Tab-separated table of C-alpha atoms in Angstrom:
chain	number	residue	atom	x	y	z
A	1	MET	CA	10.633	0.849	25.889
A	2	SER	CA	9.374	4.222	24.790
A	3	THR	CA	5.899	5.481	25.439
A	4	LEU	CA	3.388	5.417	22.624
A	5	LYS	CA	2.030	8.633	21.174
A	6	LYS	CA	-1.322	8.807	19.404
A	7	TYR	CA	-1.599	10.382	15.935
A	8	THR	CA	-3.896	10.257	12.928
A	9	LEU	CA	-2.578	8.967	9.607
A	10	GLY	CA	-3.065	12.471	8.232
A	11	GLU	CA	-0.560	13.741	10.804
A	12	VAL	CA	2.156	11.170	10.023
A	13	THR	CA	1.988	11.132	6.217
A	14	GLU	CA	3.203	13.577	3.595
A	15	SER	CA	0.235	12.681	1.394
A	16	ILE	CA	-2.706	10.295	1.076
A	17	PHE	CA	-4.222	9.997	-2.411
A	18	SER	CA	-5.907	7.664	-4.879
A	19	GLY	CA	-5.415	7.292	-8.612
A	20	GLY	CA	-7.330	6.671	-11.790
A	21	THR	CA	-7.585	4.613	-14.947
A	22	PRO	CA	-6.770	5.755	-18.475
A	23	ALA	CA	-9.601	5.160	-20.976
A	24	THR	CA	-9.534	1.430	-21.730
A	25	THR	CA	-10.999	2.117	-25.179
A	26	ASN	CA	-7.886	4.031	-26.256
A	27	PRO	CA	-5.106	1.596	-27.245
A	28	ASN	CA	-2.571	4.462	-27.226
A	29	PHE	CA	-2.891	4.594	-23.416
A	30	TRP	CA	-2.016	0.932	-22.719
A	31	ASN	CA	0.924	-1.515	-22.892
A	32	GLY	CA	3.526	1.201	-22.489
A	33	ASP	CA	6.597	1.320	-20.313
A	34	LEU	CA	4.963	2.755	-17.154
A	35	GLN	CA	3.835	0.318	-14.438
A	36	TRP	CA	0.130	0.578	-13.494
A	37	LEU	CA	-1.282	-1.077	-10.353
A	38	SER	CA	-4.843	-2.246	-9.746
A	39	SER	CA	-6.460	-3.163	-6.426
A	40	GLY	CA	-6.405	-6.933	-7.002
A	41	GLU	CA	-2.618	-6.856	-6.969
A	42	THR	CA	-2.635	-5.968	-3.262
A	43	ARG	CA	-2.843	-9.731	-2.722
A	44	ASN	CA	0.968	-9.419	-2.929
A	45	ARG	CA	2.557	-8.025	0.248
A	46	TYR	CA	5.299	-6.375	-1.791
A	47	ILE	CA	4.790	-4.715	-5.167
A	48	ASN	CA	7.839	-5.209	-7.392
A	49	GLU	CA	6.007	-5.450	-10.732
A	50	THR	CA	2.501	-4.887	-12.067
A	51	GLU	CA	0.233	-6.930	-14.312
A	52	LYS	CA	-0.546	-4.010	-16.629
A	53	SER	CA	1.285	-1.001	-17.984
A	54	ILE	CA	0.311	2.337	-19.447
A	55	THR	CA	1.916	4.861	-21.769
A	56	LYS	CA	3.051	8.384	-20.900
A	57	GLU	CA	0.043	9.588	-22.917
A	58	GLY	CA	-2.242	7.404	-20.775
A	59	ALA	CA	-0.774	8.848	-17.573
A	60	ILE	CA	-1.162	12.442	-18.790
A	61	ASN	CA	-4.753	11.950	-20.020
A	62	SER	CA	-6.163	10.359	-16.859
A	63	SER	CA	-6.403	10.965	-13.125
A	64	THR	CA	-3.871	8.233	-12.317
A	65	ARG	CA	-1.196	9.200	-9.784
A	66	LEU	CA	2.324	7.939	-9.175
A	67	ALA	CA	3.193	5.823	-6.129
A	68	LEU	CA	6.875	5.782	-5.234
A	69	PRO	CA	9.111	3.128	-3.697
A	70	ASP	CA	8.376	2.865	0.068
A	71	ASP	CA	4.779	4.049	-0.330
A	72	VAL	CA	2.068	1.989	1.376
A	73	VAL	CA	-0.809	1.008	-0.913
A	74	ILE	CA	-4.267	-0.018	0.357
A	75	ALA	CA	-7.113	-1.429	-1.724
A	76	SER	CA	-10.029	0.940	-1.112
A	77	ALA	CA	-12.468	-1.225	-3.061
A	78	GLY	CA	-12.460	-4.531	-4.855
A	79	GLN	CA	-14.065	-7.929	-5.121
A	80	GLY	CA	-14.185	-10.424	-2.255
A	81	PHE	CA	-11.389	-9.972	0.255
A	82	THR	CA	-9.524	-7.265	-1.687
A	83	ARG	CA	-10.774	-4.134	0.121
A	84	GLY	CA	-8.474	-3.393	3.059
A	85	GLN	CA	-5.501	-5.378	1.752
A	86	THR	CA	-2.236	-3.516	2.250
A	87	SER	CA	0.946	-3.697	0.168
A	88	TYR	CA	4.362	-2.060	0.236
A	89	SER	CA	5.572	-0.608	-3.052
A	90	LEU	CA	9.153	-1.361	-4.025
A	91	ILE	CA	8.770	0.395	-7.400
A	92	GLU	CA	7.395	3.517	-9.061
A	93	THR	CA	3.917	2.673	-10.302
A	94	TYR	CA	0.840	4.564	-11.332
A	95	VAL	CA	-2.298	3.486	-9.424
A	96	ASN	CA	-5.982	3.146	-10.206
A	97	GLN	CA	-8.930	4.714	-8.398
A	98	SER	CA	-9.479	1.633	-6.205
A	99	LEU	CA	-6.173	2.180	-4.410
A	100	ILE	CA	-5.116	4.651	-1.758
A	101	VAL	CA	-1.448	5.542	-1.452
A	102	LEU	CA	0.059	6.647	1.859
A	103	ARG	CA	3.432	8.393	1.713
A	104	ALA	CA	5.040	8.386	5.156
A	105	ASN	CA	6.628	11.469	6.655
A	106	PRO	CA	10.023	9.910	7.498
A	107	SER	CA	10.668	12.311	10.390
A	108	ILE	CA	7.594	10.921	12.207
A	109	ILE	CA	6.998	7.382	10.924
A	110	ASN	CA	9.042	4.625	9.314
A	111	SER	CA	7.248	3.607	6.087
A	112	LYS	CA	7.786	-0.117	6.790
A	113	PHE	CA	6.434	0.353	10.324
A	114	LEU	CA	3.347	2.013	8.788
A	115	PHE	CA	2.998	-0.927	6.375
A	116	PHE	CA	3.259	-3.572	9.105
A	117	ASN	CA	0.832	-1.667	11.322
A	118	LEU	CA	-1.829	-1.280	8.620
A	119	SER	CA	-1.418	-4.768	7.144
A	120	ASN	CA	-2.247	-6.143	10.598
A	121	ARG	CA	-5.397	-4.006	10.797
A	122	TYR	CA	-7.164	-5.605	7.796
A	123	GLN	CA	-10.427	-6.372	9.620
A	124	GLU	CA	-10.469	-2.943	11.245
A	125	LEU	CA	-10.062	-1.307	7.809
A	126	ARG	CA	-12.913	-3.396	6.381
A	127	ASN	CA	-15.178	-2.597	9.342
A	128	LEU	CA	-14.323	1.104	9.047
A	129	SER	CA	-15.273	1.173	5.373
A	130	ASP	CA	-18.489	-0.795	5.928
A	131	ALA	CA	-19.639	1.498	8.735
A	132	ASN	CA	-18.782	4.827	7.099
A	133	SER	CA	-19.461	4.420	3.391
A	134	SER	CA	-22.641	3.680	1.466
A	135	ARG	CA	-20.649	1.649	-1.064
A	136	GLY	CA	-18.413	-0.067	1.480
A	137	SER	CA	-15.196	1.524	0.303
A	138	LEU	CA	-12.284	3.127	2.098
A	139	THR	CA	-11.751	6.789	1.365
A	140	THR	CA	-8.768	9.096	1.737
A	141	LYS	CA	-10.810	11.052	4.313
A	142	LEU	CA	-11.424	7.940	6.437
A	143	LEU	CA	-7.741	6.997	6.334
A	144	LYS	CA	-6.547	10.530	7.170
A	145	GLY	CA	-8.591	10.332	10.383
A	146	LEU	CA	-7.535	6.795	11.346
A	147	GLU	CA	-5.598	6.727	14.616
A	148	ILE	CA	-2.199	5.121	14.976
A	149	GLN	CA	-0.066	4.766	18.096
A	150	LEU	CA	3.651	5.183	17.582
A	151	PRO	CA	6.785	4.657	19.612
A	152	ASN	CA	9.671	7.030	18.844
A	153	ILE	CA	11.267	6.797	15.393
A	154	GLU	CA	14.320	4.853	16.624
A	155	GLU	CA	12.111	2.141	18.080
A	156	GLN	CA	9.981	2.084	14.902
A	157	ASN	CA	13.158	1.539	12.873
A	158	LYS	CA	14.197	-1.417	15.069
A	159	ILE	CA	10.725	-3.011	14.884
A	160	ALA	CA	10.550	-2.520	11.097
A	161	THR	CA	14.005	-4.111	10.652
A	162	ILE	CA	13.040	-7.194	12.684
A	163	LEU	CA	9.695	-7.656	10.905
A	164	SER	CA	11.298	-7.109	7.479
A	165	SER	CA	13.899	-9.804	8.182
A	166	LEU	CA	11.103	-12.203	9.190
A	167	ASP	CA	9.246	-11.407	5.950
A	168	ASP	CA	12.485	-12.085	4.022
A	169	LYS	CA	12.907	-15.468	5.742
A	170	ILE	CA	9.279	-16.414	5.019
A	171	GLU	CA	9.745	-15.493	1.347
A	172	LEU	CA	12.957	-17.533	1.155
A	173	ASN	CA	11.179	-20.550	2.703
A	174	ASN	CA	8.319	-20.169	0.204
A	175	GLN	CA	10.812	-20.102	-2.679
A	176	MET	CA	12.592	-23.202	-1.347
A	177	ASN	CA	9.264	-25.032	-0.947
A	178	HIS	CA	8.297	-24.094	-4.496
A	179	THR	CA	11.659	-25.367	-5.774
A	180	LEU	CA	11.289	-28.631	-3.863
A	181	GLU	CA	7.733	-29.135	-5.166
A	182	SER	CA	8.942	-28.589	-8.735
């Protein structure tokens, strides 16, 4: 067992950013071939498709930003239980302003390890946003300063592999249950 080392998220990520929304009044910006993620979709642990899409013109003419596969996505705002929910992106998708994207620095942190760590800190993320923001939202600044304790990268890789296989088994069981119910 390796010893844990304390970092901030700003120290273990290549970037932490939020996105934006193309003007909803301009039909030329919507229903294109680019995926576009909103905060409510963080109810899904893994992002492999989005409910809405935008056009190249919509991406260029807004402050939306592109999340890549293996990025961790956190709802910074949203209705009800949304704020603080964490997802793992399996696709390239543009994101709205109510999401914060964390891109892991792979030499320091395994992106899946980061995802599992943050998804298990939901209440802490909500408390952090309530205590430090007038509107009760998470900010990139708050997340950059959030502490995380890490074992060495080899141990992170082992932990991430085990937890990923458990997630896969849970998903398979859910699919089988759905099939049986049908």
